[in-house]
Short mmCIF file of C-alpha atoms and ligand atoms in Angstrom, two decimals:
data_model
loop_
_atom_site.label_atom_id
_atom_site.label_comp_id
_atom_site.label_asym_id
_atom_site.label_seq_id
_atom_site.Cartn_x
_atom_site.Cartn_y
_atom_site.Cartn_z
CA MET A 1 41.77 47.32 52.87
CA SER A 2 41.85 49.03 49.40
CA THR A 3 44.69 49.33 47.00
CA PRO A 4 44.38 50.79 44.07
CA LEU A 5 45.88 48.14 41.38
CA ASN A 6 48.66 50.32 40.35
CA ASN A 7 49.71 53.84 41.10
CA THR A 8 48.68 54.91 37.09
CA THR A 9 45.33 53.11 37.86
CA PRO A 10 42.71 55.86 39.33
CA GLU A 11 40.86 54.88 42.24
CA PRO A 12 37.71 53.12 40.94
CA ARG A 13 34.53 55.15 41.58
CA ARG A 14 32.63 53.90 44.98
CA ALA A 15 28.95 53.68 44.33
CA GLU A 16 26.14 51.06 44.58
CA TYR A 17 25.56 50.09 40.57
CA ALA A 18 27.90 51.05 37.57
CA SER A 19 24.93 52.99 35.14
CA ARG A 20 27.15 53.27 31.99
CA GLU A 21 28.92 50.28 30.17
CA GLY A 22 32.63 50.48 30.67
CA GLU A 23 32.50 52.45 34.01
CA ILE A 24 34.20 50.53 37.16
CA VAL A 25 32.28 50.47 40.32
CA ILE A 26 33.49 49.01 43.39
CA ARG A 27 30.10 48.60 45.85
CA PRO A 28 30.09 50.41 49.08
CA HIS A 29 30.52 47.22 51.13
CA GLU A 30 33.73 45.86 52.12
CA TYR A 31 34.09 42.59 54.14
CA ASP A 32 37.17 41.38 55.74
CA GLY A 33 39.26 43.31 53.05
CA ILE A 34 37.10 41.77 49.98
CA GLN A 35 35.32 44.11 47.90
CA GLU A 36 33.01 43.55 45.02
CA TYR A 37 33.26 45.35 41.66
CA ASP A 38 30.15 46.30 39.62
CA GLN A 39 30.21 46.70 35.88
CA MET A 40 27.44 47.20 33.27
CA LEU A 41 26.77 44.21 31.43
CA PRO A 42 26.44 45.15 27.72
CA ASN A 43 23.17 45.08 26.10
CA TRP A 44 23.27 42.13 23.98
CA TRP A 45 23.61 40.26 27.28
CA LEU A 46 20.68 41.78 29.06
CA ALA A 47 18.50 41.57 26.22
CA ILE A 48 18.94 37.97 25.93
CA PHE A 49 18.48 37.59 29.97
CA PHE A 50 15.64 39.52 30.24
CA ALA A 51 14.02 38.13 27.11
CA THR A 52 14.19 34.87 28.36
CA LEU A 53 12.51 35.86 32.00
CA LEU A 54 9.77 36.88 29.90
CA PHE A 55 9.66 33.81 27.73
CA PHE A 56 9.05 31.44 30.85
CA PRO A 57 5.56 32.98 32.08
CA LEU A 58 4.66 33.53 27.90
CA LEU A 59 4.73 29.94 28.28
CA TRP A 60 3.48 28.64 31.49
CA ILE A 61 0.33 30.83 30.36
CA GLY A 62 0.45 29.75 26.83
CA TYR A 63 0.99 26.21 27.36
CA TYR A 64 -0.84 25.42 30.74
CA GLN A 65 -3.58 28.09 30.84
CA LEU A 66 -4.99 28.84 27.58
CA GLY A 67 -3.80 25.60 26.00
CA PHE A 68 -2.19 27.07 22.63
CA MET A 69 0.54 24.55 22.27
CA LYS A 70 -0.17 20.59 22.20
CA SER A 71 1.68 18.35 24.23
CA ASP A 72 3.54 15.43 22.89
CA GLU A 73 0.62 12.72 23.59
CA GLU A 74 -1.90 15.63 22.10
CA LYS A 75 0.05 15.39 19.08
CA ILE A 76 0.47 11.52 18.84
CA ASN A 77 -3.01 10.91 19.52
CA SER A 78 -4.08 13.27 17.06
CA GLN A 79 -1.71 11.81 14.52
CA MET A 80 -3.01 8.25 14.99
CA ALA A 81 -7.08 9.94 14.39
CA LEU A 82 -5.66 11.12 11.16
CA ILE A 83 -4.09 7.52 10.35
CA GLU A 84 -7.06 5.69 11.71
CA LYS A 85 -9.48 8.39 9.76
CA ALA A 86 -7.18 7.82 6.50
CA LYS A 87 -7.33 3.36 7.26
CA SER A 88 -11.45 3.31 7.17
CA LYS A 89 -11.46 5.56 4.28
CA ALA A 90 -9.29 3.63 1.94
CA LEU A 91 -11.06 0.43 3.67
CA ASP A 92 -14.58 2.00 3.21
CA GLU A 93 -13.43 2.64 -0.48
CA MET A 94 -12.55 -0.90 -1.39
CA LEU A 95 -15.26 -2.12 0.43
CA ALA A 96 -17.43 -0.08 -1.93
CA LYS A 97 -16.32 -1.38 -4.72
CA LEU A 98 -15.64 -5.17 -3.81
CA ASP A 99 -18.41 -7.86 -3.88
CA ASP A 100 -18.32 -11.62 -4.68
CA ASP A 101 -18.72 -11.09 -8.46
CA ALA A 102 -15.36 -8.57 -8.44
CA LEU A 103 -13.05 -10.77 -6.00
CA ILE A 104 -14.09 -13.83 -8.36
CA ASN A 105 -13.86 -12.57 -11.85
CA GLN A 106 -11.94 -9.63 -11.48
CA TRP A 107 -9.30 -10.01 -9.05
CA ALA A 108 -8.56 -13.55 -8.32
CA LYS A 109 -7.99 -13.57 -12.65
CA ASP A 110 -5.60 -10.37 -12.20
CA PRO A 111 -2.26 -12.29 -12.56
CA ALA A 112 -0.40 -9.69 -10.78
CA ALA A 113 -2.89 -9.10 -7.91
CA VAL A 114 -2.47 -13.07 -7.68
CA ALA A 115 1.08 -13.25 -7.59
CA ASN A 116 1.30 -10.51 -5.01
CA GLY A 117 -1.42 -12.12 -2.73
CA LYS A 118 0.74 -15.14 -2.88
CA GLU A 119 3.39 -13.13 -1.45
CA THR A 120 1.97 -11.48 1.17
CA TYR A 121 0.10 -15.13 2.22
CA LEU A 122 3.96 -16.86 1.99
CA ALA A 123 5.50 -13.91 4.44
CA ASN A 124 1.98 -13.49 6.67
CA CYS A 125 0.21 -16.32 6.50
CA SER A 126 2.17 -19.75 6.01
CA ALA A 127 3.16 -20.14 9.71
CA CYS A 128 -0.11 -20.98 10.70
CA HIS A 129 -1.37 -22.41 7.49
CA ALA A 130 1.60 -23.50 5.77
CA GLN A 131 3.04 -22.60 2.62
CA ASP A 132 0.77 -25.57 0.72
CA ARG A 133 -2.06 -24.00 2.70
CA SER A 134 -3.04 -27.55 4.24
CA ALA A 135 -2.25 -25.98 7.63
CA LYS A 136 0.12 -29.22 8.32
CA MET A 137 3.83 -29.07 8.96
CA VAL A 138 5.76 -32.56 7.38
CA LEU A 139 8.51 -33.11 9.57
CA ALA A 140 11.67 -34.75 8.58
CA GLY A 141 10.20 -38.15 9.07
CA GLY A 142 7.54 -37.57 6.85
CA GLN A 143 5.52 -37.44 10.09
CA SER A 144 3.36 -34.14 9.83
CA ILE A 145 1.88 -32.02 12.34
CA PRO A 146 -1.08 -29.30 12.74
CA LEU A 147 -0.67 -26.08 12.41
CA PRO A 148 -2.86 -23.60 14.41
CA GLY A 149 -4.85 -22.32 11.52
CA LEU A 150 -7.43 -23.82 9.45
CA PRO A 151 -6.71 -25.55 6.12
CA LEU A 152 -7.45 -22.95 3.24
CA ASN A 153 -7.08 -25.89 0.59
CA ASP A 154 -9.67 -29.09 2.14
CA GLY A 155 -13.02 -27.38 0.33
CA GLN A 156 -13.85 -26.52 4.07
CA TRP A 157 -14.89 -22.85 4.45
CA LYS A 158 -15.78 -22.60 7.99
CA TYR A 159 -17.25 -19.24 7.73
CA GLY A 160 -18.92 -19.98 4.61
CA ALA A 161 -17.59 -20.14 1.08
CA SER A 162 -18.35 -16.49 0.08
CA ALA A 163 -15.52 -14.67 -1.26
CA LEU A 164 -16.21 -11.24 0.44
CA ARG A 165 -16.61 -13.34 3.84
CA GLN A 166 -13.03 -14.25 3.27
CA PHE A 167 -12.35 -10.88 3.29
CA GLN A 168 -14.10 -10.08 6.09
CA LEU A 169 -12.76 -12.71 8.18
CA ILE A 170 -8.85 -11.54 6.95
CA ASN A 171 -9.53 -7.86 7.61
CA ASP A 172 -11.60 -8.02 10.96
CA GLY A 173 -10.35 -11.94 12.42
CA THR A 174 -12.52 -14.43 12.89
CA PRO A 175 -15.45 -14.08 14.77
CA ALA A 176 -15.02 -12.91 18.93
CA ASP A 177 -18.24 -15.04 19.96
CA ASN A 178 -17.25 -18.20 18.00
CA PRO A 179 -14.64 -20.65 20.16
CA GLY A 180 -12.12 -20.78 17.35
CA HIS A 181 -10.30 -23.65 16.00
CA ASN A 182 -8.94 -25.09 18.60
CA GLY A 183 -9.46 -22.49 20.70
CA ALA A 184 -7.87 -20.16 18.21
CA ARG A 185 -8.94 -17.36 16.94
CA MET A 186 -7.41 -15.20 14.20
CA GLU A 187 -6.46 -11.67 14.55
CA ALA A 188 -7.30 -8.55 12.63
CA TRP A 189 -5.38 -8.58 9.81
CA GLY A 190 -6.04 -5.02 8.98
CA GLN A 191 -4.53 -3.70 11.84
CA LYS A 192 -1.41 -4.92 9.89
CA MET A 193 -1.77 -4.50 6.27
CA PRO A 194 -3.94 -2.09 3.72
CA PRO A 195 -7.33 -3.31 2.75
CA LEU A 196 -5.34 -3.76 -1.44
CA LYS A 197 -3.03 -6.48 0.25
CA ILE A 198 -6.05 -8.25 2.10
CA VAL A 199 -7.90 -8.56 -1.40
CA GLU A 200 -5.10 -9.69 -3.17
CA VAL A 201 -4.63 -12.21 -0.35
CA VAL A 202 -7.86 -13.48 -1.20
CA ALA A 203 -7.93 -13.22 -4.77
CA TYR A 204 -4.94 -15.80 -4.13
CA LEU A 205 -7.10 -18.11 -1.86
CA ILE A 206 -9.81 -17.84 -4.58
CA SER A 207 -7.32 -18.71 -7.53
CA GLU A 208 -6.11 -21.88 -5.64
CA ASN A 209 -9.89 -22.51 -4.71
CA THR A 210 -11.74 -21.57 -7.89
CA LYS A 211 -14.40 -24.96 -7.35
CA ASP A 212 -15.38 -23.11 -4.25
CA PHE A 213 -16.04 -20.26 -4.80
CA VAL A 214 -18.56 -19.12 -7.46
CA VAL A 215 -21.11 -16.14 -7.64
CA SER A 216 -24.27 -17.03 -6.74
CA THR A 217 -27.38 -14.99 -6.96
CA GLY A 218 -28.79 -15.43 -3.15
CA ASP A 219 -26.32 -16.34 -0.32
CA ALA A 220 -22.80 -18.29 -0.74
CA PRO A 221 -23.24 -21.93 -0.58
CA ALA A 222 -21.88 -22.34 3.23
CA ASN A 223 -19.76 -25.66 4.04
CA PRO A 224 -21.43 -27.71 6.82
C1 HEC B 1 -1.05 -17.11 14.50
C2 HEC B 1 -1.59 -17.71 13.21
C3 HEC B 1 -2.74 -17.42 12.05
C4 HEC B 1 -2.32 -16.60 10.86
C5 HEC B 1 -0.69 -16.24 10.72
C6 HEC B 1 -2.91 -16.85 10.40
N1 HEC B 1 -3.98 -17.03 10.31
FE1 HEC B 1 -5.54 -17.46 9.52
N2 HEC B 1 -6.39 -18.69 10.84
C7 HEC B 1 -5.65 -18.82 12.30
C8 HEC B 1 -6.77 -19.85 13.19
C9 HEC B 1 -6.48 -20.29 14.40
C10 HEC B 1 -8.18 -19.79 12.46
C11 HEC B 1 -9.52 -20.14 12.68
C12 HEC B 1 -10.18 -19.55 13.58
C13 HEC B 1 -11.34 -19.81 13.98
O1 HEC B 1 -11.83 -21.20 13.90
O2 HEC B 1 -12.18 -19.09 14.38
C14 HEC B 1 -7.90 -19.12 10.80
C15 HEC B 1 -8.85 -18.87 9.65
C16 HEC B 1 -8.48 -18.51 8.47
C17 HEC B 1 -9.17 -18.33 7.72
C18 HEC B 1 -10.84 -18.86 7.51
C19 HEC B 1 -10.92 -20.48 7.36
C20 HEC B 1 -11.79 -21.23 6.91
O3 HEC B 1 -12.06 -21.99 6.91
O4 HEC B 1 -13.33 -20.27 6.87
C21 HEC B 1 -8.87 -17.73 6.85
C22 HEC B 1 -9.61 -17.72 5.11
C23 HEC B 1 -7.65 -17.33 6.87
N3 HEC B 1 -7.32 -17.87 8.17
C24 HEC B 1 -6.65 -16.97 6.31
C25 HEC B 1 -5.54 -16.25 6.31
C26 HEC B 1 -4.91 -15.10 5.90
C27 HEC B 1 -4.91 -14.86 4.13
C28 HEC B 1 -3.75 -15.35 6.66
C29 HEC B 1 -2.64 -14.02 6.84
C30 HEC B 1 -2.83 -12.54 6.02
C31 HEC B 1 -3.76 -15.77 7.68
N4 HEC B 1 -4.90 -16.52 7.92
C32 HEC B 1 -2.73 -15.52 8.93
C33 HEC B 1 -4.82 -18.67 12.43
C34 HEC B 1 -4.01 -17.62 11.63
#
């Protein structure tokens, strides 16, 4: 049953759809006395609605079919590749100007580099090589227990007393084909710190072992 809202309101027009803004239309159907209004939606609303409808196919085609946009994983991978490239460039640049002579006669004699290297050593290396580089921890009773690393103050250099070799060992980790000290190998610190920090730590180690590291014309003297 359809009744106007009040006596003065004209009966709304009956039609399928409203065609003008502000026009009030009652749809022709009526079920159990329930009628349905149709009113034109404002154009700003329709514009947003159709824009969202259009957005999805465009996104789907661009993203999945044409590959215009990158997935998060691809973005991360390309950023990681850039970081790796920058790292290996920094390493190449450092290696280009690094040799035993530069390490022993420049870096290890530069007090600022040695001080930075000591700081890096105490923060990262002393857990396994000890603060005094003895690779031992002295307990309260005076008893000492060995730490996992090799001593770096005993004049023995397992992989040769070459300054550049120490840089490589610390940067790349100890060789994978060597069983390691008590079965333990050392990780590649180049993954965790830039070449400059490693050079400084080597400078510090050389400055504490000046007898062991000498610039040689041929092969560096290797310890047994
Ligand atoms: C988790 C323990 C650990 C930490 C931390 C560690 N090392 Fe080592 N390091 C070792 C082990 C184990 C070896 C011996 C590996 C082998 O025998 O091949 C070693 C070997 C070395 C060697 C070679 C010594 C030699 O006689 O030839 C140097 C140099 C060295 N480490 C320097 C460093 C520096 C510098 C750091 C800090 C940036 C560091 N280590 C941090 C465990 C560690």
